Amino acid sequence: MSVALGTTRPLPVRTTPVGDPGDLLASLPRTAPYAWVRNGEGLVGWGQAARVAVPPGPGRFAWAREWLATVLGDAHADDAVGTPGAGPVAFGSFTFDEDAAGSVLVVPKAVLARRDGRAWLTTIGEAPLESFSPVRDPGRISYGDGSLSAPEWEHVVARAARRIREGELEKVVLARDLVATAERPIDVRLLLARLARRYPECYTFSVAGLVGATPELLIRRTGQEIESLVLAGTTPRGTGPADDIARGAALLASTKDRYEHECAIASVRQTLAPLCSSLETPDEPELLALPNVQHLASHVTGRLADGASVLDVVAAMHPTAAVGGTPTPTAIKVIRELEGMDRAGYAGPVGWIDANGDGEWGIALRSGLVQGRRARLFAGCGIMGDSDPAAELTEAQAKFRVMQYALEG
């Protein structure tokens, strides 16, 4: 098989089965690592066969699909693996705000993958020669305010809650950022290793400097089958087993959090129903316990009706109520007015797509944008009319701890 990656002649693409590679993340070189790993399975990539900055605007996902069609063509994986993720793969990150620059798609020159007991290596052109230098600790980490200080952000939360009580909208998700500065350049591979070890149930990702571990699966497409995991409603973990159980029970019984979750489910149901011949959503959420927080979670499954690619479904779903608000257009307007920062890729779609349109995309939560010695960390909270600004700040600080742990160990 060959694929035309913006070159004058097609480059050969080869996918071959390999033995168990062990820790996928340990295979990454220092330069530009790409990753999407959960419970030890997934894909990692390095090198760059093709890369594009996706132009901002309402048509950005359609533009991205056309670019992928041009780059990957009608290539079919000519290998003995025959599973989603085999053959050429593009990793991608899209900004939360469709009008913001910074969305990117990258086709690595090498992708190493493991899924369902099988492993394979895909290379494009000549196998890239990379320097596998030792992972280095970034040293002491110091923190500073991001776009807003904590008191300023609490004031924004109070303003948003007042607008909800006045009937302008039902819910809005407000994010804040925190700036971390290290003694030495931050090695993304160290962050990925720590995140994957501490949060194995999350999707640990790295795309063009955006690094994190998200618990929220926006969409998985395998043939015509799709799956989504909706999270909305959060409480910190308890100080001990009894407190932890009590906090989980209180979350399940919380009128505010249950309503927030129902808003998120309704948004996903409304978006996916036109694309699907069948769609199933649970009647009641369950608890998803992570090391730092507990979430209300619902698994949504369905079957596509028209053969849309995973990127088409991403385009239809983003932004969900879980990361924007309800009604979403009004919530986006309020976010732009009150939040006071550019979210970049935070809360935007992040993941991968193969030449057949299969793939997995999450929402880039619990993440940071890493460049040199600096990392910009993000966290967000769902604001309702009765939200307490101090409690929301505490929740945001709990969510920051994911990336703080990745930096500090």
mmCIF file of N, CA and C in Angstrom, residues 259-390:
data_model
loop_
_atom_site.group_PDB
_atom_site.id
_atom_site.type_symbol
_atom_site.label_atom_id
_atom_site.label_comp_id
_atom_site.label_asym_id
_atom_site.label_seq_id
_atom_site.Cartn_x
_atom_site.Cartn_y
_atom_site.Cartn_z
ATOM 1 N N TYR A 259 -29.191 17.088 37.755
ATOM 2 C CA TYR A 259 -29.742 17.910 36.688
ATOM 3 C C TYR A 259 -28.657 18.286 35.682
ATOM 4 N N GLU A 260 -27.471 18.603 36.189
ATOM 5 C CA GLU A 260 -26.344 18.909 35.303
ATOM 6 C C GLU A 260 -26.038 17.717 34.408
ATOM 7 N N HIS A 261 -26.100 16.512 34.978
ATOM 8 C CA HIS A 261 -25.810 15.311 34.198
ATOM 9 C C HIS A 261 -26.897 15.074 33.157
ATOM 10 N N GLU A 262 -28.149 15.276 33.539
ATOM 11 C CA GLU A 262 -29.246 15.070 32.592
ATOM 12 C C GLU A 262 -29.157 16.047 31.425
ATOM 13 N N CYS A 263 -28.713 17.287 31.705
ATOM 14 C CA CYS A 263 -28.500 18.251 30.623
ATOM 15 C C CYS A 263 -27.473 17.716 29.628
ATOM 16 N N ALA A 264 -26.399 17.121 30.160
ATOM 17 C CA ALA A 264 -25.336 16.596 29.301
ATOM 18 C C ALA A 264 -25.839 15.409 28.479
ATOM 19 N N ILE A 265 -26.588 14.502 29.099
ATOM 20 C CA ILE A 265 -27.125 13.341 28.388
ATOM 21 C C ILE A 265 -28.104 13.780 27.304
ATOM 22 N N ALA A 266 -28.961 14.723 27.647
ATOM 23 C CA ALA A 266 -29.939 15.202 26.669
ATOM 24 C C ALA A 266 -29.251 15.816 25.458
ATOM 25 N N SER A 267 -28.151 16.529 25.694
ATOM 26 C CA SER A 267 -27.398 17.138 24.597
ATOM 27 C C SER A 267 -26.823 16.073 23.671
ATOM 28 N N VAL A 268 -26.235 15.023 24.251
ATOM 29 C CA VAL A 268 -25.654 13.946 23.446
ATOM 30 C C VAL A 268 -26.753 13.203 22.693
ATOM 31 N N ARG A 269 -27.856 12.922 23.366
ATOM 32 C CA ARG A 269 -28.970 12.209 22.724
ATOM 33 C C ARG A 269 -29.505 13.000 21.528
ATOM 34 N N GLN A 270 -29.690 14.295 21.718
ATOM 35 C CA GLN A 270 -30.221 15.140 20.655
ATOM 36 C C GLN A 270 -29.269 15.207 19.467
ATOM 37 N N THR A 271 -27.973 15.208 19.752
ATOM 38 C CA THR A 271 -26.979 15.321 18.689
ATOM 39 C C THR A 271 -26.821 14.020 17.912
ATOM 40 N N LEU A 272 -26.776 12.893 18.624
ATOM 41 C CA LEU A 272 -26.483 11.622 17.972
ATOM 42 C C LEU A 272 -27.685 10.993 17.292
ATOM 43 N N ALA A 273 -28.870 11.254 17.788
ATOM 44 C CA ALA A 273 -30.066 10.597 17.238
ATOM 45 C C ALA A 273 -30.199 10.745 15.724
ATOM 46 N N PRO A 274 -29.984 11.936 15.138
ATOM 47 C CA PRO A 274 -30.113 12.047 13.678
ATOM 48 C C PRO A 274 -29.077 11.259 12.891
ATOM 49 N N LEU A 275 -27.941 10.917 13.533
ATOM 50 C CA LEU A 275 -26.867 10.205 12.846
ATOM 51 C C LEU A 275 -26.994 8.696 12.974
ATOM 52 N N CYS A 276 -27.887 8.220 13.858
ATOM 53 C CA CYS A 276 -27.892 6.809 14.219
ATOM 54 C C CYS A 276 -29.180 6.109 13.829
ATOM 55 N N SER A 277 -29.052 4.835 13.478
ATOM 56 C CA SER A 277 -30.225 3.994 13.260
ATOM 57 C C SER A 277 -30.735 3.438 14.579
ATOM 58 N N SER A 278 -29.857 3.369 15.581
ATOM 59 C CA SER A 278 -30.253 2.968 16.928
ATOM 60 C C SER A 278 -29.363 3.691 17.922
ATOM 61 N N LEU A 279 -29.903 4.010 19.094
ATOM 62 C CA LEU A 279 -29.158 4.747 20.111
ATOM 63 C C LEU A 279 -29.700 4.356 21.479
ATOM 64 N N GLU A 280 -28.815 4.024 22.401
ATOM 65 C CA GLU A 280 -29.212 3.639 23.749
ATOM 66 C C GLU A 280 -28.523 4.523 24.773
ATOM 67 N N THR A 281 -29.324 5.116 25.670
ATOM 68 C CA THR A 281 -28.804 5.910 26.776
ATOM 69 C C THR A 281 -29.371 5.354 28.070
ATOM 70 N N PRO A 282 -28.583 5.275 29.136
ATOM 71 C CA PRO A 282 -29.072 4.688 30.393
ATOM 72 C C PRO A 282 -30.074 5.601 31.092
ATOM 73 N N ASP A 283 -30.942 4.985 31.891
ATOM 74 C CA ASP A 283 -31.926 5.751 32.652
ATOM 75 C C ASP A 283 -31.291 6.438 33.856
ATOM 76 N N GLU A 284 -30.258 5.807 34.424
ATOM 77 C CA GLU A 284 -29.617 6.343 35.619
ATOM 78 C C GLU A 284 -28.103 6.372 35.425
ATOM 79 N N PRO A 285 -27.416 7.421 35.926
ATOM 80 C CA PRO A 285 -25.946 7.439 35.852
ATOM 81 C C PRO A 285 -25.336 6.509 36.891
ATOM 82 N N GLU A 286 -24.078 6.180 36.688
ATOM 83 C CA GLU A 286 -23.320 5.416 37.674
ATOM 84 C C GLU A 286 -22.173 6.269 38.174
ATOM 85 N N LEU A 287 -21.489 5.797 39.204
ATOM 86 C CA LEU A 287 -20.334 6.518 39.719
ATOM 87 C C LEU A 287 -19.059 6.039 39.037
ATOM 88 N N LEU A 288 -18.225 6.994 38.599
ATOM 89 C CA LEU A 288 -16.894 6.692 38.095
ATOM 90 C C LEU A 288 -15.905 7.290 39.081
ATOM 91 N N ALA A 289 -15.182 6.422 39.792
ATOM 92 C CA ALA A 289 -14.238 6.870 40.816
ATOM 93 C C ALA A 289 -12.829 6.899 40.246
ATOM 94 N N LEU A 290 -12.223 8.074 40.251
ATOM 95 C CA LEU A 290 -10.834 8.263 39.861
ATOM 96 C C LEU A 290 -10.022 8.590 41.109
ATOM 97 N N PRO A 291 -8.693 8.576 41.037
ATOM 98 C CA PRO A 291 -7.908 8.812 42.250
ATOM 99 C C PRO A 291 -8.178 10.154 42.933
ATOM 100 N N ASN A 292 -8.607 11.156 42.178
ATOM 101 C CA ASN A 292 -8.781 12.491 42.788
ATOM 102 C C ASN A 292 -10.233 12.918 42.928
ATOM 103 N N VAL A 293 -11.134 12.414 42.061
ATOM 104 C CA VAL A 293 -12.535 12.832 42.083
ATOM 105 C C VAL A 293 -13.449 11.667 41.745
ATOM 106 N N GLN A 294 -14.752 11.849 42.011
ATOM 107 C CA GLN A 294 -15.787 10.937 41.534
ATOM 108 C C GLN A 294 -16.703 11.706 40.593
ATOM 109 N N HIS A 295 -17.153 11.019 39.517
ATOM 110 C CA HIS A 295 -18.031 11.635 38.530
ATOM 111 C C HIS A 295 -19.330 10.845 38.422
ATOM 112 N N LEU A 296 -20.402 11.527 38.024
ATOM 113 C CA LEU A 296 -21.574 10.846 37.508
ATOM 114 C C LEU A 296 -21.283 10.505 36.045
ATOM 115 N N ALA A 297 -21.484 9.239 35.663
ATOM 116 C CA ALA A 297 -21.096 8.775 34.333
ATOM 117 C C ALA A 297 -22.221 7.978 33.685
ATOM 118 N N SER A 298 -22.353 8.121 32.368
ATOM 119 C CA SER A 298 -23.328 7.351 31.595
ATOM 120 C C SER A 298 -22.691 6.888 30.289
ATOM 121 N N HIS A 299 -22.830 5.594 29.985
ATOM 122 C CA HIS A 299 -22.341 5.028 28.719
ATOM 123 C C HIS A 299 -23.453 5.105 27.674
ATOM 124 N N VAL A 300 -23.142 5.664 26.526
ATOM 125 C CA VAL A 300 -24.081 5.789 25.422
ATOM 126 C C VAL A 300 -23.553 4.951 24.260
ATOM 127 N N THR A 301 -24.408 4.137 23.663
ATOM 128 C CA THR A 301 -24.006 3.312 22.523
ATOM 129 C C THR A 301 -25.002 3.493 21.379
ATOM 130 N N GLY A 302 -24.532 3.244 20.156
ATOM 131 C CA GLY A 302 -25.419 3.403 19.007
ATOM 132 C C GLY A 302 -24.817 2.798 17.755
ATOM 133 N N ARG A 303 -25.577 2.863 16.691
ATOM 134 C CA ARG A 303 -25.125 2.386 15.381
ATOM 135 C C ARG A 303 -25.403 3.466 14.359
ATOM 136 N N LEU A 304 -24.353 3.851 13.618
ATOM 137 C CA LEU A 304 -24.488 4.911 12.628
ATOM 138 C C LEU A 304 -25.362 4.468 11.466
ATOM 139 N N ALA A 305 -26.123 5.420 10.942
ATOM 140 C CA ALA A 305 -27.037 5.105 9.856
ATOM 141 C C ALA A 305 -26.435 5.334 8.480
ATOM 142 N N ASP A 306 -25.481 6.262 8.380
ATOM 143 C CA ASP A 306 -25.044 6.676 7.043
ATOM 144 C C ASP A 306 -23.561 6.500 6.787
ATOM 145 N N GLY A 307 -22.855 5.780 7.624
ATOM 146 C CA GLY A 307 -21.443 5.550 7.390
ATOM 147 C C GLY A 307 -20.560 6.741 7.631
ATOM 148 N N ALA A 308 -20.975 7.676 8.487
ATOM 149 C CA ALA A 308 -20.162 8.848 8.795
ATOM 150 C C ALA A 308 -18.848 8.421 9.444
ATOM 151 N N SER A 309 -17.788 9.177 9.191
ATOM 152 C CA SER A 309 -16.501 8.909 9.839
ATOM 153 C C SER A 309 -16.572 9.395 11.283
ATOM 154 N N VAL A 310 -15.587 8.991 12.076
ATOM 155 C CA VAL A 310 -15.564 9.423 13.467
ATOM 156 C C VAL A 310 -15.454 10.942 13.565
ATOM 157 N N LEU A 311 -14.787 11.567 12.581
ATOM 158 C CA LEU A 311 -14.643 13.021 12.613
ATOM 159 C C LEU A 311 -15.967 13.728 12.339
ATOM 160 N N ASP A 312 -16.830 13.122 11.556
ATOM 161 C CA ASP A 312 -18.162 13.685 11.333
ATOM 162 C C ASP A 312 -18.971 13.680 12.627
ATOM 163 N N VAL A 313 -18.833 12.613 13.395
ATOM 164 C CA VAL A 313 -19.559 12.527 14.667
ATOM 165 C C VAL A 313 -18.984 13.535 15.661
ATOM 166 N N VAL A 314 -17.660 13.677 15.666
ATOM 167 C CA VAL A 314 -17.032 14.692 16.515
ATOM 168 C C VAL A 314 -17.578 16.074 16.181
ATOM 169 N N ALA A 315 -17.692 16.360 14.889
ATOM 170 C CA ALA A 315 -18.195 17.666 14.451
ATOM 171 C C ALA A 315 -19.608 17.903 14.956
ATOM 172 N N ALA A 316 -20.430 16.856 14.937
ATOM 173 C CA ALA A 316 -21.814 17.005 15.385
ATOM 174 C C ALA A 316 -21.911 17.165 16.894
ATOM 175 N N MET A 317 -21.014 16.530 17.637
ATOM 176 C CA MET A 317 -21.138 16.500 19.094
ATOM 177 C C MET A 317 -20.494 17.689 19.795
ATOM 178 N N HIS A 318 -19.427 18.230 19.224
ATOM 179 C CA HIS A 318 -18.693 19.281 19.925
ATOM 180 C C HIS A 318 -19.284 20.656 19.657
ATOM 181 N N PRO A 319 -19.408 21.504 20.717
ATOM 182 C CA PRO A 319 -19.161 21.209 22.126
ATOM 183 C C PRO A 319 -20.386 20.598 22.795
ATOM 184 N N THR A 320 -20.177 19.638 23.659
ATOM 185 C CA THR A 320 -21.272 19.037 24.407
ATOM 186 C C THR A 320 -21.646 19.948 25.575
ATOM 187 N N ALA A 321 -22.813 19.681 26.136
ATOM 188 C CA ALA A 321 -23.244 20.433 27.317
ATOM 189 C C ALA A 321 -22.293 20.214 28.491
ATOM 190 N N ALA A 322 -21.618 19.048 28.506
ATOM 191 C CA ALA A 322 -20.717 18.735 29.615
ATOM 192 C C ALA A 322 -19.531 19.680 29.686
ATOM 193 N N VAL A 323 -19.126 20.267 28.550
ATOM 194 C CA VAL A 323 -17.979 21.180 28.559
ATOM 195 C C VAL A 323 -18.352 22.599 28.130
ATOM 196 N N GLY A 324 -19.597 22.783 27.691
ATOM 197 C CA GLY A 324 -20.055 24.107 27.282
ATOM 198 C C GLY A 324 -21.144 24.624 28.186
ATOM 199 N N GLY A 325 -22.301 23.968 28.127
ATOM 200 C CA GLY A 325 -23.431 24.377 28.945
ATOM 201 C C GLY A 325 -24.734 24.157 28.213
ATOM 202 N N THR A 326 -25.826 24.659 28.803
ATOM 203 C CA THR A 326 -27.158 24.474 28.246
ATOM 204 C C THR A 326 -27.970 25.771 28.372
ATOM 205 N N PRO A 327 -28.610 26.226 27.292
ATOM 206 C CA PRO A 327 -28.405 25.772 25.909
ATOM 207 C C PRO A 327 -27.003 26.146 25.437
ATOM 208 N N THR A 328 -26.414 25.272 24.644
ATOM 209 C CA THR A 328 -24.997 25.427 24.316
ATOM 210 C C THR A 328 -24.660 26.740 23.608
ATOM 211 N N PRO A 329 -25.409 27.192 22.610
ATOM 212 C CA PRO A 329 -25.047 28.461 21.970
ATOM 213 C C PRO A 329 -25.004 29.638 22.951
ATOM 214 N N THR A 330 -25.967 29.687 23.865
ATOM 215 C CA THR A 330 -25.971 30.755 24.878
ATOM 216 C C THR A 330 -24.796 30.593 25.829
ATOM 217 N N ALA A 331 -24.505 29.342 26.214
ATOM 218 C CA ALA A 331 -23.391 29.092 27.123
ATOM 219 C C ALA A 331 -22.058 29.508 26.501
ATOM 220 N N ILE A 332 -21.867 29.235 25.216
ATOM 221 C CA ILE A 332 -20.629 29.631 24.548
ATOM 222 C C ILE A 332 -20.496 31.159 24.557
ATOM 223 N N LYS A 333 -21.594 31.847 24.355
ATOM 224 C CA LYS A 333 -21.589 33.312 24.400
ATOM 225 C C LYS A 333 -21.176 33.809 25.786
ATOM 226 N N VAL A 334 -21.719 33.184 26.834
ATOM 227 C CA VAL A 334 -21.381 33.576 28.204
ATOM 228 C C VAL A 334 -19.922 33.257 28.510
ATOM 229 N N ILE A 335 -19.435 32.107 28.043
ATOM 230 C CA ILE A 335 -18.021 31.747 28.244
ATOM 231 C C ILE A 335 -17.120 32.811 27.630
ATOM 232 N N ARG A 336 -17.423 33.211 26.397
ATOM 233 C CA ARG A 336 -16.605 34.231 25.726
ATOM 234 C C ARG A 336 -16.639 35.561 26.464
ATOM 235 N N GLU A 337 -17.770 35.873 27.077
ATOM 236 C CA GLU A 337 -17.905 37.146 27.785
ATOM 237 C C GLU A 337 -17.214 37.132 29.144
ATOM 238 N N LEU A 338 -17.317 36.016 29.881
ATOM 239 C CA LEU A 338 -16.910 36.004 31.290
ATOM 240 C C LEU A 338 -15.578 35.318 31.583
ATOM 241 N N GLU A 339 -15.223 34.292 30.809
ATOM 242 C CA GLU A 339 -14.110 33.432 31.224
ATOM 243 C C GLU A 339 -12.765 34.149 31.229
ATOM 244 N N GLY A 340 -12.570 35.051 30.300
ATOM 245 C CA GLY A 340 -11.359 35.866 30.319
ATOM 246 C C GLY A 340 -10.098 35.168 29.877
ATOM 247 N N MET A 341 -10.217 34.096 29.073
ATOM 248 C CA MET A 341 -9.007 33.429 28.596
ATOM 249 C C MET A 341 -9.307 32.652 27.321
ATOM 250 N N ASP A 342 -8.252 32.282 26.608
ATOM 251 C CA ASP A 342 -8.338 31.397 25.457
ATOM 252 C C ASP A 342 -8.112 29.974 25.956
ATOM 253 N N ARG A 343 -9.085 29.112 25.799
ATOM 254 C CA ARG A 343 -8.942 27.732 26.264
ATOM 255 C C ARG A 343 -7.949 26.918 25.443
ATOM 256 N N ALA A 344 -7.600 27.379 24.255
ATOM 257 C CA ALA A 344 -6.755 26.603 23.342
ATOM 258 C C ALA A 344 -7.416 25.234 23.132
ATOM 259 N N GLY A 345 -6.660 24.149 23.311
ATOM 260 C CA GLY A 345 -7.220 22.824 23.096
ATOM 261 C C GLY A 345 -7.958 22.257 24.282
ATOM 262 N N TYR A 346 -7.925 22.954 25.423
ATOM 263 C CA TYR A 346 -8.620 22.441 26.602
ATOM 264 C C TYR A 346 -10.125 22.319 26.328
ATOM 265 N N ALA A 347 -10.699 21.176 26.701
ATOM 266 C CA ALA A 347 -12.127 20.871 26.515
ATOM 267 C C ALA A 347 -12.510 20.732 25.042
ATOM 268 N N GLY A 348 -11.512 20.702 24.158
ATOM 269 C CA GLY A 348 -11.754 20.439 22.747
ATOM 270 C C GLY A 348 -11.534 18.968 22.433
ATOM 271 N N PRO A 349 -11.911 18.523 21.240
ATOM 272 C CA PRO A 349 -11.710 17.127 20.863
ATOM 273 C C PRO A 349 -10.225 16.799 20.655
ATOM 274 N N VAL A 350 -9.806 15.646 21.152
ATOM 275 C CA VAL A 350 -8.444 15.164 20.959
ATOM 276 C C VAL A 350 -8.507 13.665 20.736
ATOM 277 N N GLY A 351 -7.690 13.150 19.795
ATOM 278 C CA GLY A 351 -7.729 11.717 19.543
ATOM 279 C C GLY A 351 -7.072 11.334 18.237
ATOM 280 N N TRP A 352 -7.600 10.289 17.586
ATOM 281 C CA TRP A 352 -6.985 9.787 16.357
ATOM 282 C C TRP A 352 -8.064 9.268 15.405
ATOM 283 N N ILE A 353 -7.707 9.203 14.124
ATOM 284 C CA ILE A 353 -8.580 8.680 13.069
ATOM 285 C C ILE A 353 -7.718 7.938 12.063
ATOM 286 N N ASP A 354 -8.230 6.803 11.563
ATOM 287 C CA ASP A 354 -7.467 6.061 10.560
ATOM 288 C C ASP A 354 -8.071 6.282 9.175
ATOM 289 N N ALA A 355 -7.506 5.617 8.177
ATOM 290 C CA ALA A 355 -7.916 5.852 6.792
ATOM 291 C C ALA A 355 -9.329 5.347 6.500
ATOM 292 N N ASN A 356 -9.883 4.502 7.377
ATOM 293 C CA ASN A 356 -11.233 3.984 7.185
ATOM 294 C C ASN A 356 -12.287 4.802 7.922
ATOM 295 N N GLY A 357 -11.866 5.843 8.619
ATOM 296 C CA GLY A 357 -12.816 6.659 9.365
ATOM 297 C C GLY A 357 -13.090 6.178 10.765
ATOM 298 N N ASP A 358 -12.424 5.090 11.192
ATOM 299 C CA ASP A 358 -12.535 4.634 12.574
ATOM 300 C C ASP A 358 -11.620 5.483 13.452
ATOM 301 N N GLY A 359 -11.875 5.450 14.748
ATOM 302 C CA GLY A 359 -11.006 6.186 15.650
ATOM 303 C C GLY A 359 -11.633 6.401 17.007
ATOM 304 N N GLU A 360 -10.861 7.046 17.872
ATOM 305 C CA GLU A 360 -11.308 7.389 19.221
ATOM 306 C C GLU A 360 -10.969 8.842 19.491
ATOM 307 N N TRP A 361 -11.958 9.575 20.014
ATOM 308 C CA TRP A 361 -11.754 10.981 20.347
ATOM 309 C C TRP A 361 -12.322 11.251 21.732
ATOM 310 N N GLY A 362 -11.525 11.924 22.524
ATOM 311 C CA GLY A 362 -11.961 12.311 23.855
ATOM 312 C C GLY A 362 -12.090 13.816 23.950
ATOM 313 N N ILE A 363 -12.501 14.257 25.110
ATOM 314 C CA ILE A 363 -12.532 15.688 25.416
ATOM 315 C C ILE A 363 -11.299 15.981 26.253
ATOM 316 N N ALA A 364 -10.504 16.944 25.828
ATOM 317 C CA ALA A 364 -9.207 17.206 26.455
ATOM 318 C C ALA A 364 -9.378 17.894 27.808
ATOM 319 N N LEU A 365 -9.745 17.074 28.808
ATOM 320 C CA LEU A 365 -9.823 17.528 30.188
ATOM 321 C C LEU A 365 -8.560 17.113 30.926
ATOM 322 N N ARG A 366 -8.397 17.597 32.159
ATOM 323 C CA ARG A 366 -7.224 17.251 32.987
ATOM 324 C C ARG A 366 -5.965 17.329 32.151
ATOM 325 N N SER A 367 -5.688 18.498 31.617
ATOM 326 C CA SER A 367 -4.634 18.611 30.607
ATOM 327 C C SER A 367 -3.812 19.876 30.800
ATOM 328 N N GLY A 368 -2.734 19.943 30.036
ATOM 329 C CA GLY A 368 -1.874 21.117 30.029
ATOM 330 C C GLY A 368 -1.222 21.297 28.672
ATOM 331 N N LEU A 369 -0.896 22.534 28.360
ATOM 332 C CA LEU A 369 -0.207 22.863 27.119
ATOM 333 C C LEU A 369 1.250 23.105 27.469
ATOM 334 N N VAL A 370 2.126 22.221 26.979
ATOM 335 C CA VAL A 370 3.530 22.213 27.395
ATOM 336 C C VAL A 370 4.410 22.809 26.306
ATOM 337 N N GLN A 371 5.274 23.733 26.719
ATOM 338 C CA GLN A 371 6.247 24.316 25.800
ATOM 339 C C GLN A 371 7.499 24.676 26.589
ATOM 340 N N GLY A 372 8.578 23.943 26.321
ATOM 341 C CA GLY A 372 9.834 24.221 27.017
ATOM 342 C C GLY A 372 9.713 23.975 28.515
ATOM 343 N N ARG A 373 10.034 24.999 29.302
ATOM 344 C CA ARG A 373 9.965 24.893 30.767
ATOM 345 C C ARG A 373 8.592 25.267 31.316
ATOM 346 N N ARG A 374 7.664 25.638 30.451
ATOM 347 C CA ARG A 374 6.381 26.177 30.897
ATOM 348 C C ARG A 374 5.238 25.236 30.528
ATOM 349 N N ALA A 375 4.278 25.135 31.429
ATOM 350 C CA ALA A 375 3.063 24.362 31.160
ATOM 351 C C ALA A 375 1.865 25.175 31.642
ATOM 352 N N ARG A 376 0.886 25.306 30.784
ATOM 353 C CA ARG A 376 -0.357 25.994 31.148
ATOM 354 C C ARG A 376 -1.406 24.928 31.439
ATOM 355 N N LEU A 377 -1.827 24.836 32.707
ATOM 356 C CA LEU A 377 -2.745 23.802 33.155
ATOM 357 C C LEU A 377 -4.181 24.327 33.138
ATOM 358 N N PHE A 378 -5.141 23.415 32.925
ATOM 359 C CA PHE A 378 -6.541 23.811 32.799
ATOM 360 C C PHE A 378 -7.437 22.960 33.694
ATOM 361 N N ALA A 379 -8.523 23.566 34.160
ATOM 362 C CA ALA A 379 -9.570 22.855 34.890
ATOM 363 C C ALA A 379 -10.864 23.621 34.700
ATOM 364 N N GLY A 380 -11.988 22.906 34.755
ATOM 365 C CA GLY A 380 -13.278 23.560 34.558
ATOM 366 C C GLY A 380 -14.350 22.962 35.437
ATOM 367 N N CYS A 381 -15.428 23.727 35.659
ATOM 368 C CA CYS A 381 -16.521 23.295 36.515
ATOM 369 C C CYS A 381 -17.860 23.673 35.888
ATOM 370 N N GLY A 382 -18.856 22.817 36.072
ATOM 371 C CA GLY A 382 -20.199 23.110 35.605
ATOM 372 C C GLY A 382 -20.907 24.017 36.597
ATOM 373 N N ILE A 383 -21.317 25.185 36.155
ATOM 374 C CA ILE A 383 -21.933 26.178 37.022
ATOM 375 C C ILE A 383 -23.452 26.150 36.836
ATOM 376 N N MET A 384 -24.159 26.062 37.954
ATOM 377 C CA MET A 384 -25.620 26.114 37.961
ATOM 378 C C MET A 384 -26.058 27.346 38.757
ATOM 379 N N GLY A 385 -27.359 27.570 38.800
ATOM 380 C CA GLY A 385 -27.856 28.764 39.481
ATOM 381 C C GLY A 385 -27.538 28.806 40.958
ATOM 382 N N ASP A 386 -27.441 27.634 41.605
ATOM 383 C CA ASP A 386 -27.161 27.601 43.038
ATOM 384 C C ASP A 386 -25.708 27.261 43.348
ATOM 385 N N SER A 387 -24.823 27.394 42.355
ATOM 386 C CA SER A 387 -23.403 27.079 42.568
ATOM 387 C C SER A 387 -22.770 28.043 43.563
ATOM 388 N N ASP A 388 -21.941 27.483 44.441
ATOM 389 C CA ASP A 388 -21.193 28.279 45.415
ATOM 390 C C ASP A 388 -19.789 28.521 44.859
ATOM 391 N N PRO A 389 -19.389 29.781 44.645
ATOM 392 C CA PRO A 389 -18.080 30.050 44.029
ATOM 393 C C PRO A 389 -16.914 29.392 44.757
ATOM 394 N N ALA A 390 -16.924 29.387 46.086
ATOM 395 C CA ALA A 390 -15.819 28.779 46.831
ATOM 396 C C ALA A 390 -15.767 27.273 46.598
#
